[in-house]
mmCIF file of C-alpha atoms and ligand atoms in Angstrom:
data_model
loop_
_atom_site.group_PDB
_atom_site.id
_atom_site.type_symbol
_atom_site.label_atom_id
_atom_site.label_comp_id
_atom_site.label_asym_id
_atom_site.label_seq_id
_atom_site.Cartn_x
_atom_site.Cartn_y
_atom_site.Cartn_z
ATOM 1 C CA UNK A 1 27.430 6.155 -32.002
ATOM 2 C CA UNK A 2 31.237 4.910 -32.478
ATOM 3 C CA UNK A 3 32.228 2.342 -35.311
ATOM 4 C CA UNK A 4 31.774 -0.497 -33.583
ATOM 5 C CA UNK A 5 27.724 -0.244 -32.685
ATOM 6 C CA UNK A 6 25.542 -0.973 -35.218
ATOM 7 C CA UNK A 7 21.688 -1.086 -35.835
ATOM 8 C CA UNK A 8 20.655 -4.737 -35.367
ATOM 9 C CA UNK A 9 19.809 -6.760 -37.556
ATOM 10 C CA UNK A 10 17.858 -10.540 -37.314
ATOM 11 C CA UNK A 11 17.002 -12.082 -35.506
ATOM 12 C CA UNK A 12 17.458 -9.331 -32.904
ATOM 13 C CA UNK A 13 15.367 -6.391 -35.261
ATOM 14 C CA UNK A 14 12.470 -8.817 -34.660
ATOM 15 C CA UNK A 15 11.976 -9.626 -31.316
ATOM 16 C CA UNK A 16 10.450 -7.725 -28.717
ATOM 17 C CA UNK A 17 10.747 -7.733 -24.968
ATOM 18 C CA UNK A 18 7.333 -5.896 -24.406
ATOM 19 C CA UNK A 19 6.821 -1.819 -23.580
ATOM 20 C CA UNK A 20 9.346 -1.683 -20.843
ATOM 21 C CA UNK A 21 11.776 1.013 -19.423
ATOM 22 C CA UNK A 22 14.873 1.118 -22.369
ATOM 23 C CA UNK A 23 18.094 -1.176 -20.907
ATOM 24 C CA UNK A 24 21.382 -1.687 -22.055
ATOM 25 C CA UNK A 25 23.066 -4.924 -21.645
ATOM 26 C CA UNK A 26 26.876 -6.234 -21.306
ATOM 27 C CA UNK A 27 27.395 -9.873 -22.334
ATOM 28 C CA UNK A 28 31.275 -10.194 -21.341
ATOM 29 C CA UNK A 29 32.901 -13.359 -22.693
ATOM 30 C CA UNK A 30 36.704 -13.840 -22.834
ATOM 31 C CA UNK A 31 37.324 -12.349 -26.045
ATOM 32 C CA UNK A 32 34.712 -10.271 -27.466
ATOM 33 C CA UNK A 33 32.033 -7.860 -25.612
ATOM 34 C CA UNK A 34 29.083 -8.276 -26.940
ATOM 35 C CA UNK A 35 26.460 -5.073 -26.385
ATOM 36 C CA UNK A 36 22.398 -3.241 -27.327
ATOM 37 C CA UNK A 37 20.522 -1.515 -26.175
ATOM 38 C CA UNK A 38 16.694 -2.150 -25.839
ATOM 39 C CA UNK A 39 13.756 0.841 -26.253
ATOM 40 C CA UNK A 40 10.643 1.396 -25.080
ATOM 41 C CA UNK A 41 8.617 -0.902 -26.977
ATOM 42 C CA UNK A 42 11.459 -3.905 -26.319
ATOM 43 C CA UNK A 43 13.469 -3.536 -29.867
ATOM 44 C CA UNK A 44 17.006 -4.070 -29.924
ATOM 45 C CA UNK A 45 17.849 -0.343 -31.568
ATOM 46 C CA UNK A 46 21.943 -0.676 -31.823
ATOM 47 C CA UNK A 47 24.521 -3.768 -30.787
ATOM 48 C CA UNK A 48 27.982 -4.411 -31.748
ATOM 49 C CA UNK A 49 31.096 -6.372 -30.296
ATOM 50 C CA UNK A 50 34.567 -5.197 -29.347
ATOM 51 C CA UNK A 51 37.319 -6.719 -28.129
ATOM 52 C CA UNK A 52 36.930 -7.330 -24.167
ATOM 53 C CA UNK A 53 39.253 -4.877 -22.294
ATOM 54 C CA UNK A 54 41.519 -7.546 -21.066
ATOM 55 C CA UNK A 55 44.127 -5.423 -18.867
ATOM 56 C CA UNK A 56 43.034 -4.171 -15.409
ATOM 57 C CA UNK A 57 39.740 -3.489 -13.557
ATOM 58 C CA UNK A 58 39.480 -0.193 -14.198
ATOM 59 C CA UNK A 59 40.351 -1.211 -18.381
ATOM 60 C CA UNK A 60 37.305 -3.214 -18.305
ATOM 61 C CA UNK A 61 35.391 -0.300 -16.539
ATOM 62 C CA UNK A 62 36.968 2.358 -18.882
ATOM 63 C CA UNK A 63 35.414 0.210 -21.527
ATOM 64 C CA UNK A 64 32.135 -0.271 -20.090
ATOM 65 C CA UNK A 65 31.155 3.677 -19.436
ATOM 66 C CA UNK A 66 33.046 4.152 -22.461
ATOM 67 C CA UNK A 67 29.497 1.994 -23.807
ATOM 68 C CA UNK A 68 27.622 3.704 -21.413
ATOM 69 C CA UNK A 69 28.724 7.195 -22.043
ATOM 70 C CA UNK A 70 27.374 6.590 -26.015
ATOM 71 C CA UNK A 71 24.145 5.646 -24.948
ATOM 72 C CA UNK A 72 23.355 8.272 -22.540
ATOM 73 C CA UNK A 73 23.696 10.589 -25.393
ATOM 74 C CA UNK A 74 20.222 9.685 -27.161
ATOM 75 C CA UNK A 75 17.793 11.614 -26.314
ATOM 76 C CA UNK A 76 16.369 11.540 -23.078
ATOM 77 C CA UNK A 77 13.595 9.417 -23.336
ATOM 78 C CA UNK A 78 15.448 6.265 -25.339
ATOM 79 C CA UNK A 79 18.382 6.671 -22.428
ATOM 80 C CA UNK A 80 18.823 3.612 -20.803
ATOM 81 C CA UNK A 81 17.676 3.592 -17.071
ATOM 82 C CA UNK A 82 19.476 0.682 -16.097
ATOM 83 C CA UNK A 83 22.408 -1.825 -17.283
ATOM 84 C CA UNK A 84 22.628 -5.680 -17.114
ATOM 85 C CA UNK A 85 26.068 -7.131 -16.953
ATOM 86 C CA UNK A 86 26.598 -10.615 -17.992
ATOM 87 C CA UNK A 87 30.089 -12.484 -17.250
ATOM 88 C CA UNK A 88 31.200 -15.660 -17.392
ATOM 89 C CA UNK A 89 32.424 -17.711 -14.254
ATOM 90 C CA UNK A 90 31.390 -17.653 -9.984
ATOM 91 C CA UNK A 91 28.860 -14.525 -10.205
ATOM 92 C CA UNK A 92 27.045 -13.663 -6.823
ATOM 93 C CA UNK A 93 24.617 -11.727 -8.329
ATOM 94 C CA UNK A 94 22.747 -10.961 -5.327
ATOM 95 C CA UNK A 95 25.982 -9.076 -4.465
ATOM 96 C CA UNK A 96 26.614 -7.688 -8.031
ATOM 97 C CA UNK A 97 30.333 -9.806 -7.683
ATOM 98 C CA UNK A 98 31.930 -11.619 -10.205
ATOM 99 C CA UNK A 99 33.460 -14.696 -7.544
ATOM 100 C CA UNK A 100 36.145 -15.705 -10.116
ATOM 101 C CA UNK A 101 36.301 -15.741 -14.221
ATOM 102 C CA UNK A 102 39.728 -17.577 -14.667
ATOM 103 C CA UNK A 103 39.580 -16.443 -18.517
ATOM 104 C CA UNK A 104 39.807 -12.944 -17.164
ATOM 105 C CA UNK A 105 41.397 -13.410 -14.702
ATOM 106 C CA UNK A 106 39.134 -11.652 -12.326
ATOM 107 C CA UNK A 107 38.054 -12.872 -8.588
ATOM 108 C CA UNK A 108 36.493 -11.030 -6.370
ATOM 109 C CA UNK A 109 35.538 -7.824 -8.543
ATOM 110 C CA UNK A 110 32.328 -5.943 -7.657
ATOM 111 C CA UNK A 111 31.673 -5.008 -11.012
ATOM 112 C CA UNK A 112 27.512 -3.578 -10.185
ATOM 113 C CA UNK A 113 29.254 -1.238 -7.014
ATOM 114 C CA UNK A 114 31.609 0.470 -9.830
ATOM 115 C CA UNK A 115 29.601 1.162 -12.742
ATOM 116 C CA UNK A 116 26.861 2.114 -11.129
ATOM 117 C CA UNK A 117 29.514 4.614 -9.043
ATOM 118 C CA UNK A 118 30.531 5.750 -12.769
ATOM 119 C CA UNK A 119 27.433 5.755 -14.776
ATOM 120 C CA UNK A 120 24.789 6.738 -11.628
ATOM 121 C CA UNK A 121 22.772 3.497 -13.143
ATOM 122 C CA UNK A 122 21.628 0.805 -11.229
ATOM 123 C CA UNK A 123 23.135 -2.431 -12.571
ATOM 124 C CA UNK A 124 22.440 -6.061 -12.271
ATOM 125 C CA UNK A 125 24.965 -9.126 -12.581
ATOM 126 C CA UNK A 126 24.582 -12.186 -14.106
ATOM 127 C CA UNK A 127 26.237 -15.471 -15.212
ATOM 128 C CA UNK A 128 26.704 -15.513 -18.884
ATOM 129 C CA UNK A 129 25.100 -18.935 -19.675
ATOM 130 C CA UNK A 130 22.087 -18.448 -17.135
ATOM 131 C CA UNK A 131 21.385 -15.054 -18.879
ATOM 132 C CA UNK A 132 21.140 -17.212 -21.925
ATOM 133 C CA UNK A 133 18.927 -19.989 -20.450
ATOM 134 C CA UNK A 134 16.700 -16.751 -19.495
ATOM 135 C CA UNK A 135 16.394 -15.985 -22.668
ATOM 136 C CA UNK A 136 15.182 -19.271 -24.113
ATOM 137 C CA UNK A 137 12.927 -19.751 -20.685
ATOM 138 C CA UNK A 138 11.344 -15.973 -21.424
ATOM 139 C CA UNK A 139 11.072 -15.844 -25.122
ATOM 140 C CA UNK A 140 12.574 -18.795 -26.785
ATOM 141 C CA UNK A 141 13.026 -22.580 -26.938
ATOM 142 C CA UNK A 142 11.748 -23.467 -23.199
ATOM 143 C CA UNK A 143 9.602 -20.778 -22.966
ATOM 144 C CA UNK A 144 6.080 -21.706 -20.960
ATOM 145 C CA UNK A 145 7.921 -24.483 -19.124
ATOM 146 C CA UNK A 146 8.379 -24.605 -15.172
ATOM 147 C CA UNK A 147 11.479 -26.840 -15.375
ATOM 148 C CA UNK A 148 13.992 -27.158 -17.916
ATOM 149 C CA UNK A 149 17.749 -27.768 -18.884
ATOM 150 C CA UNK A 150 19.539 -25.170 -20.732
ATOM 151 C CA UNK A 151 22.905 -26.577 -21.958
ATOM 152 C CA UNK A 152 25.137 -24.910 -23.898
ATOM 153 C CA UNK A 153 27.767 -26.822 -25.500
ATOM 154 C CA UNK A 154 31.077 -24.878 -27.310
ATOM 155 C CA UNK A 155 34.728 -24.744 -26.086
ATOM 156 C CA UNK A 156 33.068 -25.762 -22.822
ATOM 157 C CA UNK A 157 29.610 -27.159 -21.501
ATOM 158 C CA UNK A 158 27.768 -25.142 -19.263
ATOM 159 C CA UNK A 159 23.757 -25.149 -18.738
ATOM 160 C CA UNK A 160 20.903 -23.151 -17.090
ATOM 161 C CA UNK A 161 18.497 -25.124 -14.356
ATOM 162 C CA UNK A 162 15.448 -23.419 -14.743
ATOM 163 C CA UNK A 163 12.960 -24.749 -12.131
ATOM 164 C CA UNK A 164 9.732 -24.266 -10.567
ATOM 165 C CA UNK A 165 10.030 -21.016 -13.131
ATOM 166 C CA UNK A 166 12.961 -19.389 -12.219
ATOM 167 C CA UNK A 167 16.429 -19.706 -13.084
ATOM 168 C CA UNK A 168 18.455 -21.723 -10.136
ATOM 169 C CA UNK A 169 22.096 -20.084 -9.805
ATOM 170 C CA UNK A 170 22.568 -21.884 -6.293
ATOM 171 C CA UNK A 171 24.532 -18.430 -5.045
ATOM 172 C CA UNK A 172 26.738 -18.564 -8.686
ATOM 173 C CA UNK A 173 27.556 -22.142 -8.576
ATOM 174 C CA UNK A 174 24.769 -23.726 -10.164
ATOM 175 C CA UNK A 175 24.808 -25.109 -14.096
ATOM 176 C CA UNK A 176 28.440 -26.176 -13.892
ATOM 177 C CA UNK A 177 27.274 -29.616 -15.368
ATOM 178 C CA UNK A 178 30.686 -29.479 -18.027
ATOM 179 C CA UNK A 179 32.780 -30.293 -14.707
ATOM 180 C CA UNK A 180 30.373 -33.173 -13.421
ATOM 181 C CA UNK A 181 33.003 -36.271 -13.619
ATOM 182 C CA UNK A 182 32.121 -38.376 -16.283
ATOM 183 C CA UNK A 183 34.856 -41.670 -15.309
ATOM 184 C CA UNK A 184 34.837 -43.421 -12.793
ATOM 185 C CA UNK A 185 37.207 -42.825 -10.239
ATOM 186 C CA UNK A 186 39.249 -45.753 -10.618
ATOM 187 C CA UNK A 187 39.572 -44.802 -14.104
ATOM 188 C CA UNK A 188 42.962 -44.752 -15.351
ATOM 189 C CA UNK A 189 42.183 -42.370 -18.829
ATOM 190 C CA UNK A 190 40.094 -39.798 -17.661
ATOM 191 C CA UNK A 191 41.133 -36.326 -19.218
ATOM 192 C CA UNK A 192 42.873 -33.476 -17.004
ATOM 193 C CA UNK A 193 40.204 -31.070 -17.232
ATOM 194 C CA UNK A 194 40.601 -26.953 -17.254
ATOM 195 C CA UNK A 195 39.503 -27.192 -14.013
ATOM 196 C CA UNK A 196 42.160 -28.737 -12.484
ATOM 197 C CA UNK A 197 39.692 -32.081 -11.810
ATOM 198 C CA UNK A 198 40.512 -34.684 -14.650
ATOM 199 C CA UNK A 199 37.317 -36.707 -16.236
ATOM 200 C CA UNK A 200 34.768 -34.096 -16.589
ATOM 201 C CA UNK A 201 31.906 -34.223 -19.330
ATOM 202 C CA UNK A 202 33.479 -31.109 -21.272
ATOM 203 C CA UNK A 203 36.753 -33.232 -22.091
ATOM 204 C CA UNK A 204 34.432 -35.839 -23.851
ATOM 205 C CA UNK A 205 31.597 -34.157 -24.785
ATOM 206 C CA UNK A 206 32.574 -30.296 -26.202
ATOM 207 C CA UNK A 207 32.912 -29.487 -29.302
ATOM 208 C CA UNK A 208 35.873 -28.537 -28.560
ATOM 209 C CA UNK A 209 36.977 -31.578 -27.287
ATOM 210 C CA UNK A 210 35.325 -33.617 -29.693
ATOM 211 C CA UNK A 211 37.600 -32.221 -32.741
ATOM 212 C CA UNK A 212 40.581 -32.529 -29.779
ATOM 213 C CA UNK A 213 40.715 -35.906 -29.040
ATOM 214 C CA UNK A 214 39.355 -37.064 -32.357
ATOM 215 C CA UNK A 215 42.810 -35.415 -34.041
ATOM 216 C CA UNK A 216 44.521 -37.500 -31.135
ATOM 217 C CA UNK A 217 42.921 -40.530 -32.363
ATOM 218 C CA UNK A 218 43.502 -39.733 -36.039
ATOM 219 C CA UNK A 219 46.581 -37.766 -36.156
ATOM 220 C CA UNK A 220 44.161 -35.133 -38.333
ATOM 221 C CA UNK A 221 43.749 -32.208 -36.579
ATOM 222 C CA UNK A 222 40.713 -30.344 -37.608
ATOM 223 C CA UNK A 223 39.374 -26.814 -36.823
ATOM 224 C CA UNK A 224 36.112 -27.687 -35.122
ATOM 225 C CA UNK A 225 33.695 -30.650 -34.273
ATOM 226 C CA UNK A 226 31.851 -30.416 -37.350
ATOM 227 C CA UNK A 227 34.521 -31.383 -39.769
ATOM 228 C CA UNK A 228 34.326 -34.520 -37.501
ATOM 229 C CA UNK A 229 30.319 -35.015 -37.809
ATOM 230 C CA UNK A 230 31.253 -35.352 -41.460
ATOM 231 C CA UNK A 231 33.834 -37.896 -41.420
ATOM 232 C CA UNK A 232 31.559 -39.809 -38.630
ATOM 233 C CA UNK A 233 29.059 -39.370 -41.841
ATOM 234 C CA UNK A 234 31.554 -40.239 -44.551
ATOM 235 C CA UNK A 235 32.700 -43.525 -41.585
ATOM 236 C CA UNK A 236 35.535 -42.619 -40.682
ATOM 237 C CA UNK A 237 35.677 -45.063 -37.292
ATOM 238 C CA UNK A 238 38.041 -42.911 -35.387
ATOM 239 C CA UNK A 239 35.419 -39.718 -36.367
ATOM 240 C CA UNK A 240 32.526 -42.278 -35.082
ATOM 241 C CA UNK A 241 34.530 -43.054 -31.705
ATOM 242 C CA UNK A 242 35.185 -39.885 -30.393
ATOM 243 C CA UNK A 243 31.106 -39.137 -30.984
ATOM 244 C CA UNK A 244 30.626 -42.388 -30.038
ATOM 245 C CA UNK A 245 32.136 -40.928 -26.236
ATOM 246 C CA UNK A 246 30.660 -37.655 -26.164
ATOM 247 C CA UNK A 247 27.205 -38.350 -27.094
ATOM 248 C CA UNK A 248 27.985 -41.597 -24.379
ATOM 249 C CA UNK A 249 28.889 -38.175 -21.707
ATOM 250 C CA UNK A 250 26.173 -36.232 -22.912
ATOM 251 C CA UNK A 251 23.400 -38.623 -22.411
ATOM 252 C CA UNK A 252 24.794 -39.690 -18.915
ATOM 253 C CA UNK A 253 24.995 -36.333 -17.644
ATOM 254 C CA UNK A 254 21.282 -35.740 -19.009
ATOM 255 C CA UNK A 255 20.028 -38.775 -17.295
ATOM 256 C CA UNK A 256 21.192 -37.649 -14.360
ATOM 257 C CA UNK A 257 19.776 -34.641 -14.259
ATOM 258 C CA UNK A 258 16.466 -35.840 -15.567
ATOM 259 C CA UNK A 259 16.286 -38.543 -12.340
ATOM 260 C CA UNK A 260 17.193 -35.363 -9.652
ATOM 261 C CA UNK A 261 15.316 -32.218 -11.900
ATOM 262 C CA UNK A 262 13.046 -33.887 -13.919
ATOM 263 C CA UNK A 263 13.364 -30.986 -16.596
ATOM 264 C CA UNK A 264 10.458 -30.593 -19.203
ATOM 265 C CA UNK A 265 12.939 -30.073 -21.700
ATOM 266 C CA UNK A 266 16.583 -29.971 -22.349
ATOM 267 C CA UNK A 267 17.406 -27.006 -24.642
ATOM 268 C CA UNK A 268 20.878 -27.698 -26.207
ATOM 269 C CA UNK A 269 22.430 -24.188 -27.315
ATOM 270 C CA UNK A 270 26.384 -23.418 -28.154
ATOM 271 C CA UNK A 271 28.294 -24.258 -31.473
ATOM 272 C CA UNK A 272 27.679 -28.003 -31.140
ATOM 273 C CA UNK A 273 23.747 -27.125 -31.566
ATOM 274 C CA UNK A 274 24.515 -26.190 -34.761
ATOM 275 C CA UNK A 275 24.354 -29.558 -35.650
ATOM 276 C CA UNK A 276 20.719 -30.048 -34.785
ATOM 277 C CA UNK A 277 19.586 -33.782 -35.369
ATOM 278 C CA UNK A 278 23.003 -34.862 -35.715
ATOM 279 C CA UNK A 279 23.200 -33.890 -32.047
ATOM 280 C CA UNK A 280 19.715 -34.053 -30.637
ATOM 281 C CA UNK A 281 18.758 -37.654 -32.118
ATOM 282 C CA UNK A 282 22.176 -39.921 -30.890
ATOM 283 C CA UNK A 283 21.413 -38.510 -27.675
ATOM 284 C CA UNK A 284 17.668 -39.500 -27.664
ATOM 285 C CA UNK A 285 18.729 -43.176 -28.526
ATOM 286 C CA UNK A 286 21.137 -43.104 -25.240
ATOM 287 C CA UNK A 287 18.475 -41.919 -23.417
ATOM 288 C CA UNK A 288 15.882 -43.861 -23.887
ATOM 289 C CA UNK A 289 18.601 -46.848 -23.964
ATOM 290 C CA UNK A 290 18.825 -45.402 -20.143
ATOM 291 C CA UNK A 291 15.589 -44.086 -18.767
ATOM 292 C CA UNK A 292 13.145 -46.127 -17.244
ATOM 293 C CA UNK A 293 10.126 -44.285 -14.949
ATOM 294 C CA UNK A 294 11.487 -41.130 -15.633
ATOM 295 C CA UNK A 295 9.743 -38.277 -17.694
ATOM 296 C CA UNK A 296 11.340 -37.728 -20.774
ATOM 297 C CA UNK A 297 12.646 -34.230 -21.395
ATOM 298 C CA UNK A 298 12.018 -33.147 -24.899
ATOM 299 C CA UNK A 299 14.871 -32.406 -26.442
ATOM 300 C CA UNK A 300 14.964 -29.194 -28.247
ATOM 301 C CA UNK A 301 17.657 -26.820 -29.786
ATOM 302 C CA UNK A 302 18.211 -22.756 -28.488
ATOM 303 C CA UNK A 303 16.178 -20.526 -30.391
ATOM 304 C CA UNK A 304 18.655 -17.798 -29.522
ATOM 305 C CA UNK A 305 21.802 -18.361 -30.464
ATOM 306 C CA UNK A 306 25.170 -16.521 -29.729
ATOM 307 C CA UNK A 307 22.641 -13.136 -28.667
ATOM 308 C CA UNK A 308 20.836 -15.150 -26.363
ATOM 309 C CA UNK A 309 23.259 -13.583 -23.565
ATOM 310 C CA UNK A 310 21.834 -9.906 -24.087
ATOM 311 C CA UNK A 311 18.048 -10.765 -24.850
ATOM 312 C CA UNK A 312 18.062 -12.288 -21.316
ATOM 313 C CA UNK A 313 20.429 -9.592 -20.025
ATOM 314 C CA UNK A 314 17.771 -7.056 -21.325
ATOM 315 C CA UNK A 315 14.981 -8.848 -19.132
ATOM 316 C CA UNK A 316 16.784 -9.445 -16.329
ATOM 317 C CA UNK A 317 17.971 -5.188 -16.209
ATOM 318 C CA UNK A 318 14.366 -4.588 -16.879
ATOM 319 C CA UNK A 319 13.096 -6.496 -14.014
ATOM 320 C CA UNK A 320 15.663 -4.401 -11.715
ATOM 321 C CA UNK A 321 13.933 -1.632 -12.434
ATOM 322 C CA UNK A 322 10.723 -3.477 -11.396
ATOM 323 C CA UNK A 323 11.786 -4.490 -8.236
ATOM 324 C CA UNK A 324 13.209 -0.989 -7.674
ATOM 325 C CA UNK A 325 10.132 0.879 -7.931
ATOM 326 C CA UNK A 326 8.698 2.193 -5.274
ATOM 327 C CA UNK A 327 5.331 1.045 -4.467
ATOM 328 C CA UNK A 328 2.387 3.352 -4.943
ATOM 329 C CA UNK A 329 5.139 4.693 -7.412
ATOM 330 C CA UNK A 330 4.851 5.385 -10.584
ATOM 331 C CA UNK A 331 4.714 1.915 -12.583
ATOM 332 C CA UNK A 332 7.262 0.930 -15.423
ATOM 333 C CA UNK A 333 5.063 -1.441 -18.403
ATOM 334 C CA UNK A 334 6.258 -4.345 -18.023
ATOM 335 C CA UNK A 335 5.320 -8.545 -18.863
ATOM 336 C CA UNK A 336 7.802 -8.958 -16.628
ATOM 337 C CA UNK A 337 6.975 -7.410 -13.754
ATOM 338 C CA UNK A 338 5.729 -10.491 -11.016
HETATM 339 ZN ZN1 ZN B 401 36.378 -29.825 -15.126
#
């Protein structure tokens, strides 16, 4: 295996997806490409991280094909039989096309067909946050729930909507709660968002926004939201004000989701979720003041952290194989079979 592939480490080492076909997962980020394979026993055996090839689409496909080849050099029984690719942005999973991934400069990139042509393996494409949500739903903090919202709060804010036991993707457009406008239309203080609109939730409540807004208010640059939380804990009024605005935004957005979808739980992932109760308790207090007859969702931290996408992709790749099994043919044992 190439040097960037390491034997996996906790928490993946102890995770069991159940028996099934070996599969390979790529979790594509704007900076890094995470990858890993799951064996027949459902264990991640080798995984790694390498900078994402950001040149042309051909260069990216070359990178993935090269990594697939290293896994295909394993003994036959251990070779992956399907590939999952998680991409950021708007993903048409049925067509296997990344409709738009601004961070990577992609539009209408038919990843599944191109990678299948190069490797001969079936490929399933998904949105990275939705695959993280699938992992939390099948094996993590939302396990056993029929309806849940998984919010990933980091540089931006995105969510996976679990409805009736499945991730609802809205043809690739669902879950973009970070780009729901939170400011009144007449607001003169709505901040511009990277999406081109203004007043979006993530301009006030993402981890990046908390750091940026604190620096703007206090004149003190900080590296991240963690420092702002520490400053608020120490009584810094600027930090308290910025965090209040961030928590207000999250609570309002969640309250609207609760009114519309009645999730049994809201699961917080991404960098900001590392704050634990320092995030959950202020949001819970605000929700209590906003909601009336609505069902109160449980608020929980995500279980898998930055590895959730790999896990969700593995689940999805195995499901792809199950769907492709011919009726009456040899069945692949899998706990994920519908
Ligand atoms: Zn936006």
